[in-house]
Coordinates of C-alpha atoms and ligand atoms in Angstrom, one line a residue:
M1 CA 13.9 188.3 98.8
R2 CA 11.9 185.7 97.1
R3 CA 8.4 186.6 95.8
W4 CA 6.2 183.7 97.0
Q5 CA 3.3 184.9 95.0
D6 CA 5.2 183.8 91.8
V7 CA 5.3 180.2 93.1
T8 CA 2.4 177.8 93.3
I9 CA 2.0 176.7 96.9
T10 CA -0.5 174.2 98.1
Q11 CA -1.3 173.8 101.8
L12 CA -2.9 170.5 103.0
V13 CA -4.9 170.6 106.2
N14 CA -7.5 168.6 108.0
S15 CA -8.1 170.3 111.3
T16 CA -9.3 173.7 112.5
A17 CA -6.0 174.5 114.1
A18 CA -4.2 173.6 110.9
R19 CA -6.5 175.8 108.9
E20 CA -5.7 178.7 111.2
H21 CA -1.9 178.2 110.7
A22 CA -2.4 177.8 107.0
E23 CA -4.2 181.1 106.8
R24 CA -1.5 182.9 108.8
I25 CA 1.1 181.4 106.5
D26 CA -0.9 182.4 103.5
R27 CA -1.0 186.0 104.7
A28 CA 2.7 186.0 105.5
L29 CA 3.5 184.8 102.0
G30 CA 1.5 187.6 100.4
G31 CA -1.7 185.5 99.7
G32 CA -2.2 183.2 96.8
T33 CA -1.5 179.8 98.4
R34 CA -4.2 177.1 97.8
I35 CA -5.5 175.6 101.0
I36 CA -7.1 172.2 100.6
E37 CA -8.9 170.3 103.3
G38 CA -9.3 166.5 103.3
P39 CA -7.6 163.2 104.0
L40 CA -3.9 163.5 103.1
A41 CA -4.0 160.2 101.3
E42 CA -6.1 161.9 98.7
T43 CA -5.1 165.5 98.8
L44 CA -1.3 164.9 98.6
P45 CA -1.3 162.8 95.4
A46 CA -3.8 165.1 93.8
A47 CA -1.7 168.2 94.6
W48 CA 1.7 166.6 93.7
P49 CA 1.8 167.1 89.9
Q50 CA 0.1 170.5 90.1
T51 CA 2.2 172.6 92.5
E52 CA 5.8 173.7 93.1
L53 CA 5.6 173.6 96.9
I54 CA 3.5 171.7 99.3
I55 CA 2.9 172.6 103.0
S56 CA 1.6 169.6 104.9
H57 CA -0.1 170.3 108.2
L58 CA -0.1 166.6 109.1
A59 CA 2.4 164.5 110.9
L60 CA 5.9 164.0 109.4
G61 CA 5.4 160.2 109.4
A62 CA 2.1 160.2 107.6
T63 CA 3.3 162.7 105.0
T64 CA 6.4 160.6 104.4
R65 CA 4.5 157.4 103.8
I66 CA 2.1 159.0 101.4
L67 CA 4.6 160.9 99.3
A68 CA 7.2 158.1 99.2
P69 CA 5.7 156.4 96.1
L70 CA 5.4 159.7 94.4
L71 CA 9.1 160.7 94.5
D72 CA 10.8 160.9 91.2
S73 CA 13.7 163.5 91.0
K74 CA 14.7 166.4 93.1
R75 CA 14.8 168.5 90.0
T76 CA 11.1 168.0 89.2
D77 CA 9.4 167.0 92.5
P78 CA 7.7 169.7 94.5
G79 CA 9.4 170.8 97.7
V80 CA 7.5 169.7 100.8
V81 CA 7.5 171.3 104.2
V82 CA 5.7 169.7 107.1
V83 CA 4.3 172.0 109.9
D84 CA 3.5 170.5 113.2
E85 CA 0.1 170.8 114.8
A86 CA 1.2 173.5 117.3
G87 CA 3.0 175.5 114.6
R88 CA 6.3 175.4 116.4
F89 CA 8.4 173.7 113.7
A90 CA 8.6 173.8 109.9
V91 CA 10.5 170.8 108.5
P92 CA 11.5 170.7 104.9
L93 CA 11.0 167.1 104.0
V94 CA 12.1 167.0 100.4
G95 CA 13.3 169.5 97.9
G96 CA 15.2 171.6 100.4
H97 CA 17.4 173.5 98.0
V98 CA 16.3 173.0 94.4
G99 CA 12.7 172.7 95.4
G100 CA 12.8 175.8 97.6
A101 CA 11.5 173.9 100.7
N102 CA 14.3 175.3 103.0
A103 CA 13.5 178.9 102.1
L104 CA 9.8 178.3 102.5
A105 CA 10.4 176.7 105.9
D106 CA 12.3 179.7 106.9
A107 CA 9.5 182.0 105.8
I108 CA 6.9 179.8 107.7
G109 CA 9.1 179.7 110.8
E110 CA 9.1 183.5 110.8
A111 CA 5.3 183.7 110.1
L112 CA 4.4 181.4 113.0
G113 CA 7.2 182.5 115.4
G114 CA 8.5 178.9 115.1
T115 CA 11.7 177.2 114.0
A116 CA 12.7 176.0 110.5
V117 CA 14.3 172.6 111.0
L118 CA 16.8 172.5 108.2
T119 CA 18.6 169.2 107.5
T120 CA 20.2 169.7 104.1
A121 CA 23.8 169.9 103.2
T122 CA 25.2 173.4 103.8
D123 CA 22.6 173.9 106.6
A124 CA 23.1 170.7 108.6
V125 CA 25.4 168.0 107.2
G126 CA 28.1 170.5 107.7
I127 CA 29.2 171.8 104.3
P128 CA 30.1 175.3 105.5
A129 CA 28.5 178.0 103.6
L130 CA 31.3 180.0 101.9
D131 CA 29.9 183.2 103.1
L132 CA 30.0 182.1 106.7
L133 CA 33.7 181.2 106.9
G134 CA 34.5 184.6 108.5
W135 CA 36.6 185.7 105.5
S136 CA 35.5 188.3 102.9
Y137 CA 34.8 187.0 99.4
D138 CA 34.2 188.1 95.9
G139 CA 32.7 186.3 93.0
D140 CA 29.9 184.0 92.0
L141 CA 28.8 182.6 95.3
P142 CA 25.5 181.1 94.2
A143 CA 27.1 179.2 91.2
V144 CA 29.9 177.8 93.3
T145 CA 27.6 176.8 96.2
R146 CA 25.3 175.1 93.8
A147 CA 28.1 173.1 92.4
M148 CA 29.1 171.9 95.9
L149 CA 25.6 171.0 96.8
E150 CA 25.2 169.1 93.6
A151 CA 28.4 167.3 94.3
R152 CA 30.0 168.4 91.0
P153 CA 33.8 168.9 90.8
V154 CA 35.0 172.2 92.3
L155 CA 38.7 173.2 92.0
L156 CA 40.3 174.5 95.2
D157 CA 43.2 176.8 94.6
R158 CA 44.9 177.4 97.9
T159 CA 48.4 178.4 96.7
L160 CA 49.3 180.3 99.9
G161 CA 48.5 177.1 101.9
F162 CA 46.1 178.9 104.2
P163 CA 43.9 176.2 105.8
V164 CA 40.3 176.1 104.9
P165 CA 37.6 174.2 106.8
P166 CA 36.4 171.0 105.1
L167 CA 34.2 172.0 102.2
A168 CA 32.0 169.7 100.1
P169 CA 33.5 166.3 99.2
S170 CA 33.6 167.3 95.5
V171 CA 36.0 170.2 96.3
S172 CA 39.6 169.3 95.7
A173 CA 42.9 170.7 94.6
D174 CA 43.0 168.3 91.7
A175 CA 39.3 168.2 90.6
A176 CA 39.1 166.9 87.1
E177 CA 36.9 168.9 84.7
P178 CA 35.7 171.4 87.4
V179 CA 32.5 173.3 87.0
A180 CA 33.5 175.9 89.5
R181 CA 36.5 177.2 91.4
I182 CA 37.3 178.4 94.9
V183 CA 40.5 180.5 95.2
V184 CA 42.0 181.3 98.6
T185 CA 44.3 184.2 98.2
D186 CA 45.3 187.6 99.6
A187 CA 45.9 188.9 96.1
A188 CA 43.5 191.6 94.8
A189 CA 42.9 189.6 91.6
A190 CA 42.5 185.8 91.5
P191 CA 44.8 184.0 89.1
Q192 CA 43.2 183.3 85.7
A193 CA 41.6 180.0 85.3
D194 CA 42.2 177.9 82.2
D195 CA 38.6 178.5 81.4
P196 CA 37.9 182.2 82.1
A197 CA 34.2 181.6 82.2
L198 CA 34.5 179.2 85.2
P199 CA 32.4 180.5 88.0
T200 CA 34.8 181.5 90.8
V201 CA 34.6 182.5 94.4
V202 CA 37.7 184.3 95.8
L203 CA 38.1 184.0 99.6
H204 CA 40.5 186.4 101.3
P205 CA 42.2 184.8 104.3
K206 CA 43.4 187.0 107.1
S207 CA 47.0 186.8 106.1
L208 CA 48.5 190.3 106.1
V209 CA 49.8 192.7 108.7
V210 CA 50.3 196.4 107.8
G211 CA 52.9 198.4 109.7
M212 CA 52.7 202.2 109.7
G213 CA 54.6 205.1 111.1
C214 CA 53.8 208.8 110.8
N215 CA 54.7 212.3 112.0
K216 CA 52.7 213.7 114.8
G217 CA 49.3 215.0 113.7
T218 CA 49.2 213.2 110.4
D219 CA 45.8 213.3 108.9
V220 CA 43.8 210.1 108.7
E221 CA 43.1 210.8 105.0
E222 CA 46.8 210.8 104.1
L223 CA 47.2 207.5 106.1
E224 CA 44.3 205.8 104.5
L225 CA 45.5 206.8 101.0
L226 CA 48.9 205.4 101.7
F227 CA 47.5 202.2 103.2
H228 CA 45.3 201.6 100.1
Q229 CA 48.0 202.7 97.6
T230 CA 50.6 200.4 99.1
L231 CA 48.3 197.4 98.9
A232 CA 47.0 198.2 95.5
E233 CA 50.5 198.6 94.0
A234 CA 51.5 195.3 95.5
G235 CA 48.3 193.6 94.1
L236 CA 47.1 192.8 97.6
H237 CA 43.5 192.8 98.9
P238 CA 42.7 195.1 101.8
S239 CA 40.2 192.5 103.3
S240 CA 43.2 190.1 103.9
V241 CA 44.7 192.6 106.4
T242 CA 44.3 191.3 109.9
A243 CA 46.2 193.9 111.9
L244 CA 47.6 197.4 111.8
T245 CA 50.8 197.8 113.8
T246 CA 53.2 200.6 114.8
V247 CA 55.7 201.7 117.4
E248 CA 54.6 202.2 121.0
A249 CA 55.3 205.9 120.9
K250 CA 52.6 206.2 118.1
A251 CA 50.0 204.0 119.9
G252 CA 47.9 207.1 120.7
E253 CA 48.3 208.9 117.4
L254 CA 44.8 210.0 116.4
G255 CA 45.2 209.5 112.7
L256 CA 46.3 205.9 113.2
L257 CA 43.5 205.2 115.6
Q258 CA 41.0 206.7 113.2
L259 CA 42.4 204.6 110.4
A260 CA 42.2 201.4 112.5
H261 CA 38.6 202.3 113.3
R262 CA 37.7 202.9 109.7
L263 CA 39.2 199.6 108.7
G264 CA 37.7 197.6 111.6
L265 CA 41.2 196.6 112.8
R266 CA 42.9 196.8 116.1
L267 CA 46.0 199.0 116.3
S268 CA 48.8 197.0 118.0
D269 CA 52.2 198.4 118.9
H270 CA 55.7 197.3 119.8
P271 CA 58.3 199.0 122.1
A272 CA 61.1 200.9 120.2
A273 CA 63.7 198.6 121.8
E274 CA 62.0 195.6 120.3
L275 CA 61.8 197.2 116.9
A276 CA 65.4 198.1 117.1
T277 CA 66.4 194.4 117.1
Q278 CA 64.7 193.7 113.7
E279 CA 66.9 193.5 110.6
V280 CA 65.1 195.8 108.1
P281 CA 66.0 196.5 104.5
N282 CA 65.3 200.3 104.8
P283 CA 66.5 201.7 108.1
S284 CA 66.3 205.5 108.5
E285 CA 68.2 208.0 110.7
Y286 CA 65.0 210.1 110.9
A287 CA 63.1 207.3 112.7
Q288 CA 66.1 206.6 114.9
R289 CA 66.1 210.3 116.0
H290 CA 62.4 210.6 116.5
V291 CA 61.2 207.3 118.0
G292 CA 64.5 205.6 119.0
C293 CA 64.6 202.8 116.5
P294 CA 65.8 202.8 112.8
S295 CA 62.5 201.5 111.4
V296 CA 58.8 201.6 112.4
S297 CA 56.7 200.3 109.5
E298 CA 59.0 197.4 108.4
A299 CA 60.2 196.6 111.9
S300 CA 56.7 196.4 113.3
V301 CA 55.4 194.0 110.7
L302 CA 58.5 191.8 111.3
A303 CA 58.0 192.0 115.1
H304 CA 54.5 190.6 114.4
G305 CA 56.2 187.4 113.1
T306 CA 55.5 188.0 109.5
Q307 CA 57.6 187.9 106.4
L308 CA 58.0 191.3 104.7
V309 CA 56.2 191.3 101.4
V310 CA 56.1 195.1 100.7
P311 CA 59.1 197.1 101.9
K312 CA 58.6 200.7 103.2
Q313 CA 56.5 203.0 101.1
K314 CA 56.3 206.7 101.9
S315 CA 53.9 209.6 101.7
A316 CA 54.7 213.1 102.9
N317 CA 54.2 212.3 106.5
A318 CA 53.9 208.5 106.8
T319 CA 55.4 205.2 106.0
C320 CA 53.8 201.8 105.3
A321 CA 55.1 198.3 104.9
V322 CA 53.2 194.9 104.6
G323 CA 54.1 191.5 106.0
R324 CA 52.5 188.1 105.5
L325 CA 51.8 185.7 108.4
P326 CA 53.4 182.3 108.0
V327 CA 50.9 179.5 107.4
R328 CA 50.5 177.6 110.6
G329 CA 48.6 174.3 110.5
L330 CA 47.1 172.8 113.6
L331 CA 47.5 169.3 115.0
Q332 CA 44.9 168.4 117.6
V333 CA 45.5 165.1 119.4
V334 CA 42.1 164.2 120.5
G335 CA 40.9 161.7 123.2
L336 CA 37.7 159.9 122.2
G337 CA 36.9 158.5 125.7
P338 CA 36.3 154.8 126.4
G339 CA 33.7 154.2 123.7
S340 CA 30.2 155.5 124.2
R341 CA 29.3 158.7 122.5
D342 CA 28.1 160.4 125.6
L343 CA 31.6 160.2 127.1
L344 CA 33.1 162.0 124.1
T345 CA 33.7 165.6 125.2
P346 CA 32.1 168.5 123.3
R347 CA 35.6 169.9 122.7
A348 CA 36.7 166.6 121.0
R349 CA 33.6 166.6 118.9
D350 CA 34.1 170.2 117.7
A351 CA 37.7 169.4 116.7
I352 CA 36.6 166.4 114.7
R353 CA 33.9 168.5 112.9
Q354 CA 36.5 171.2 112.0
A355 CA 39.3 169.0 110.7
N356 CA 40.5 168.7 107.1
L357 CA 42.1 165.4 107.9
V358 CA 41.3 162.8 110.6
V359 CA 44.1 160.2 111.3
G360 CA 43.9 157.3 113.7
Y361 CA 43.9 153.6 114.4
G362 CA 41.0 152.0 112.5
P363 CA 38.6 151.1 115.3
Y364 CA 39.0 154.6 116.9
V365 CA 38.3 156.3 113.5
K366 CA 35.2 154.0 113.1
Q367 CA 34.0 155.1 116.5
I368 CA 33.5 158.7 115.3
R369 CA 33.1 158.2 111.5
D370 CA 29.6 159.7 111.5
L371 CA 31.0 163.0 113.0
V372 CA 33.5 163.5 110.2
R373 CA 32.2 166.1 107.8
P374 CA 31.9 165.4 104.1
G375 CA 35.1 166.8 102.5
T376 CA 37.3 165.8 105.4
E377 CA 40.0 163.2 104.5
V378 CA 40.3 160.2 106.7
Y379 CA 43.3 158.0 107.2
A380 CA 42.6 154.9 109.3
S381 CA 45.5 152.6 109.9
K382 CA 46.4 149.3 111.5
M383 CA 47.8 148.6 114.9
G384 CA 51.5 149.1 115.2
T385 CA 51.7 151.9 112.6
E386 CA 52.0 154.6 115.2
K387 CA 55.1 156.1 113.5
T388 CA 53.4 156.5 110.1
R389 CA 50.3 158.0 111.7
T390 CA 52.3 160.5 113.7
S391 CA 54.5 161.5 110.8
L392 CA 51.5 161.9 108.4
A393 CA 49.7 164.0 111.0
I394 CA 52.6 166.3 111.6
D395 CA 53.5 166.6 107.9
R396 CA 50.0 167.5 106.9
A397 CA 49.7 170.1 109.7
R398 CA 53.0 171.6 108.4
A399 CA 51.4 171.9 105.0
G400 CA 48.8 174.1 106.6
D401 CA 46.0 171.6 107.3
R402 CA 43.9 171.2 110.4
V403 CA 44.6 167.7 111.4
V404 CA 43.0 165.6 114.1
L405 CA 44.8 162.5 115.4
V406 CA 42.3 160.4 117.4
C407 CA 43.1 158.2 120.4
G408 CA 40.9 156.1 122.6
G409 CA 40.5 157.4 126.2
D410 CA 42.9 160.2 126.8
P411 CA 45.6 161.0 124.3
A412 CA 48.3 161.3 126.8
I413 CA 47.7 158.0 128.6
Y414 CA 49.6 155.3 126.8
A415 CA 48.6 157.0 123.6
M416 CA 49.7 159.3 120.8
A417 CA 50.3 162.6 122.5
S418 CA 53.8 161.7 123.7
P419 CA 55.1 160.4 120.4
V420 CA 53.7 163.5 118.6
L421 CA 55.5 165.9 121.0
E422 CA 58.6 163.8 121.1
Q423 CA 58.8 163.7 117.3
G424 CA 59.0 167.5 117.1
T425 CA 56.3 169.9 116.1
D426 CA 58.2 173.0 114.9
G427 CA 56.1 175.3 112.7
I428 CA 52.7 174.0 113.7
D429 CA 50.3 174.6 116.6
V430 CA 49.6 171.6 118.7
E431 CA 46.6 171.1 121.0
I432 CA 46.0 168.1 123.2
I433 CA 42.2 167.5 123.8
P434 CA 41.6 165.4 126.9
G435 CA 39.4 162.4 127.0
V436 CA 37.7 160.2 129.7
T437 CA 40.3 157.4 130.3
A438 CA 39.4 153.8 130.4
E439 CA 40.5 153.9 134.0
L440 CA 38.0 156.7 134.9
A441 CA 35.2 154.8 133.1
V442 CA 36.1 151.6 134.8
S443 CA 36.3 153.3 138.2
A444 CA 32.8 154.7 137.8
I445 CA 31.4 151.3 136.8
L446 CA 33.0 149.7 139.9
G447 CA 31.9 152.4 142.3
A448 CA 34.8 154.3 143.9
P449 CA 37.9 152.1 143.9
L450 CA 40.1 155.1 143.2
G451 CA 38.9 157.0 146.2
H452 CA 42.4 157.2 147.7
D453 CA 45.9 157.1 146.3
H454 CA 46.3 154.9 143.3
A455 CA 48.9 153.9 140.7
T456 CA 48.4 153.1 137.0
I457 CA 50.8 150.5 135.6
S458 CA 50.8 149.1 132.1
L459 CA 51.8 145.4 131.8
S460 CA 52.9 145.8 128.2
D461 CA 56.6 145.1 127.9
L462 CA 56.6 146.3 124.3
H463 CA 58.0 149.7 125.3
T464 CA 59.2 149.0 128.9
D465 CA 61.5 146.2 130.2
W466 CA 59.6 143.6 132.3
Q467 CA 62.2 144.1 135.1
V468 CA 61.2 147.8 135.3
I469 CA 57.5 146.9 135.4
E470 CA 58.1 144.4 138.2
Q471 CA 60.0 147.0 140.1
R472 CA 57.1 149.5 139.8
L473 CA 54.6 146.8 140.8
R474 CA 56.7 146.1 144.0
A475 CA 56.8 149.8 144.8
A476 CA 53.1 150.2 144.4
A477 CA 52.5 147.1 146.5
E478 CA 54.7 148.4 149.3
G479 CA 53.1 151.8 149.1
D480 CA 49.7 150.1 149.4
F481 CA 48.4 151.9 146.4
V482 CA 45.2 150.8 144.6
V483 CA 46.6 149.6 141.3
T484 CA 45.0 149.8 137.8
L485 CA 46.6 147.5 135.3
Y486 CA 46.5 148.7 131.7
N487 CA 47.3 146.2 128.9
P488 CA 46.9 143.4 131.4
R489 CA 47.0 140.5 129.0
S490 CA 47.3 139.6 125.4
R491 CA 47.5 136.4 123.4
T492 CA 51.3 136.4 123.8
R493 CA 51.6 137.9 127.2
R494 CA 49.8 135.4 129.5
M495 CA 52.2 135.2 132.4
H496 CA 52.5 138.9 133.2
L497 CA 49.1 139.3 135.0
P498 CA 49.5 136.3 137.3
R499 CA 53.0 137.6 138.3
A500 CA 51.6 141.1 138.9
L501 CA 48.9 139.7 141.1
E502 CA 51.4 137.7 143.0
I503 CA 53.6 140.8 143.7
L504 CA 50.7 142.9 144.8
G505 CA 49.3 139.9 146.9
A506 CA 52.5 139.8 148.9
H507 CA 51.5 143.1 150.6
R508 CA 47.7 142.9 150.9
P509 CA 45.2 140.4 152.3
P510 CA 43.7 137.6 150.1
T511 CA 40.3 139.2 150.7
T512 CA 41.3 142.4 148.8
P513 CA 38.8 143.2 146.1
V514 CA 40.0 142.8 142.5
A515 CA 37.9 143.5 139.4
V516 CA 38.1 143.2 135.7
V517 CA 36.1 145.4 133.3
Q518 CA 36.1 144.4 129.7
Q519 CA 35.0 146.9 127.0
A520 CA 34.0 149.6 129.5
S521 CA 31.2 151.8 128.2
R522 CA 30.9 149.8 125.0
Q523 CA 28.2 147.4 123.9
R524 CA 29.9 144.3 125.1
Q525 CA 30.9 145.7 128.6
K526 CA 31.5 142.9 131.1
V527 CA 32.3 143.2 134.8
I528 CA 33.7 140.6 137.1
T529 CA 34.5 141.3 140.8
A530 CA 36.3 138.9 143.1
T531 CA 39.0 138.8 145.7
L532 CA 42.8 138.4 145.2
A533 CA 42.4 134.8 146.4
D534 CA 39.7 133.9 143.8
F535 CA 40.6 136.0 140.9
Q536 CA 41.2 134.1 137.6
P537 CA 43.5 135.7 135.0
D538 CA 41.5 133.9 132.3
W539 CA 38.7 136.4 132.8
V540 CA 41.0 139.1 131.3
D541 CA 41.7 140.0 127.7
M542 CA 43.4 142.9 126.1
N543 CA 40.3 145.1 126.0
S544 CA 40.2 145.0 129.8
L545 CA 41.4 146.9 132.8
V546 CA 42.1 145.1 136.1
V547 CA 41.8 147.1 139.3
V548 CA 43.4 145.7 142.5
G549 CA 42.3 147.3 145.7
S550 CA 44.6 148.5 148.5
S551 CA 44.5 146.9 152.0
L552 CA 41.7 149.3 152.8
T553 CA 39.5 148.7 149.7
R554 CA 36.2 146.9 150.4
F555 CA 33.0 145.8 148.9
V556 CA 29.7 147.7 149.6
S557 CA 26.2 147.0 148.5
T558 CA 23.9 149.6 146.9
G559 CA 20.2 149.9 147.6
S560 CA 19.5 147.6 144.6
G561 CA 21.8 144.9 146.0
E562 CA 24.6 145.6 143.5
R563 CA 28.1 144.9 144.8
L564 CA 30.4 147.9 144.3
I565 CA 34.0 148.6 145.4
V566 CA 35.1 151.5 147.6
T567 CA 38.5 152.7 148.8
P568 CA 37.7 154.8 151.9
R569 CA 39.0 158.3 152.1
D570 CA 39.3 158.0 155.9
Y571 CA 36.8 160.7 156.8
H572 CA 36.9 160.8 160.5
W573 CA 33.2 161.9 160.7
M574 CA 32.2 158.4 159.5
T575 CA 34.0 156.7 162.3
A576 CA 33.9 159.2 165.2
P577 CA 30.3 158.9 166.6
D578 CA 30.3 162.3 168.3
A579 CA 31.5 164.3 165.4
Q580 CA 29.0 166.6 163.8
E581 CA 30.2 166.8 160.2
Ligands
LIG1 N1 44.5 156.1 126.0 C1 43.8 155.0 126.6 C2 44.6 153.8 126.9 C3 45.2 153.2 125.7 S1 46.1 151.7 126.0 C4 43.1 155.6 127.9 O1 43.3 156.8 128.2 O2 42.4 154.9 128.5 C5 45.1 150.4 125.6 C6 44.6 149.7 126.8 O3 43.7 150.5 127.5 C7 43.8 148.4 126.5 O4 44.7 147.3 126.3 C8 43.0 148.2 127.7 O5 43.8 147.7 128.8 C9 42.7 149.6 128.1 N2 41.3 150.1 127.5 C10 41.1 151.0 126.6 N3 39.8 151.2 126.4 C11 39.2 150.3 127.3 C12 37.8 150.0 127.6 N4 36.8 150.7 126.9 N5 37.5 149.1 128.5 C13 38.5 148.5 129.2 N6 39.8 148.7 128.9 C14 40.2 149.6 128.0

């Protein structure tokens, strides 16, 4: 804990309420802060060269304006924290880390029962603090964190390929002249660096599974000793063990349960029949006789899907083997919605924040660029490079990365989810994260045109023969479906839309509502509604959707006189005058 009495702290106030807060803060910090009353334009410049920390009890804006011309370097400037009039928030304005303003804001937040609003790197911009990754670690955490925050080169050694969340932008596998090192390993000792004095943090990923078998009534001490000896002899770190596993018949064995409890692990088990199917290097007749399968320790780690790294070790009454989980990268195919940020789902946002690599068509990547954490790689490509994008995303996930492939709207609707799954995703986890489609956004803008059965047809004949498209248009026309036309028109495909409208018009009246929405939910959104008879294909470009009503679709007016489109659901209560609901 920091001793605030050792630091010079000046509090600037000019109201009674502020003085009260300042006095409470002073007491909470152990006394010794200087409280100065007067106009900030005078007190702040006067305090600036004489103090290590400043607490301003005036508005953030006023404080910013006055200190702006005084700023020199974050190494020498005092840290400044602004506390609001009601004492609810303490905002470190400058000098968050080096200047100590973040720590001071935390202390003030605690003293006043308020909140410290931290906006600096590891706290807010999203450089994850190494001690908060959920893995155990050893080493010089402060030195490595400092190097990341100061954007100095940090070497990342991730030999096992275990994915790590995006760290700081200066962390990389090929950092030149690194000033610090992060090693991700399940080994008990990190590999030597070229420079042995290089400050190092060793992170232990949850990569190991330990299988154990034992005689009935084996003491927990014997099991624990065997567990630790087995790992130590193999040079493996116990913190990397993620599961303890055995045969079903031993699932209630007290010693094993106590061991799992001591280690903070769950004891999982497998039926003997399942273990009997595993090919193990050291089968035993003894195990076969007692539990009905030739191996417990080795077979149970293999049944867990691991690769055996330590074959069976024995103590008087127990056996122990260790397996390593295969590295599985993750590919998330993420729908960004139609454009505006509030139609991006929280799930999509979280995926982007966690990714090591974001891949996508340029304009989509641009749409979410601000969400991408520093340290995350970005690959934005041109139109028509779907194959490169898909292969890159899959290959990098195979190498153990967390990859996000972004698509507009929903990833499965005329987008990248199908090519990804078609291409084959062996060895990686794949997750499709839905998005609000252009069709849903457009429907909401127009009212409720999709209120009854509807069909979605793309007029792009890049991937589908025009004959097939015409056939589907005819079927939708005959079925009296409301039809949404994706990819309705491009510079080279001018005749497709008029032909589509002609086919649909053959089965519905010329008064049928038709609408085009360009750039739905984007800044340049434009809506035109008309009837089949009046509709002009010229209104349409490739960033549009066209919605053609069914024979039942009609216009309605809202209270404000706006013209919307509705396809009735045929509720009988709306037409039957004597019905009650
Ligand atoms: N995956 C997307 C569709 C991609 S196909 C989705 O789920 O909506 C690309 C076509 O979608 C464009 O040619 C255009 O017809 C339509 N589109 C995509 N975004 C749009 C938007 N914001 N407004 C209008 N049409 C859009």
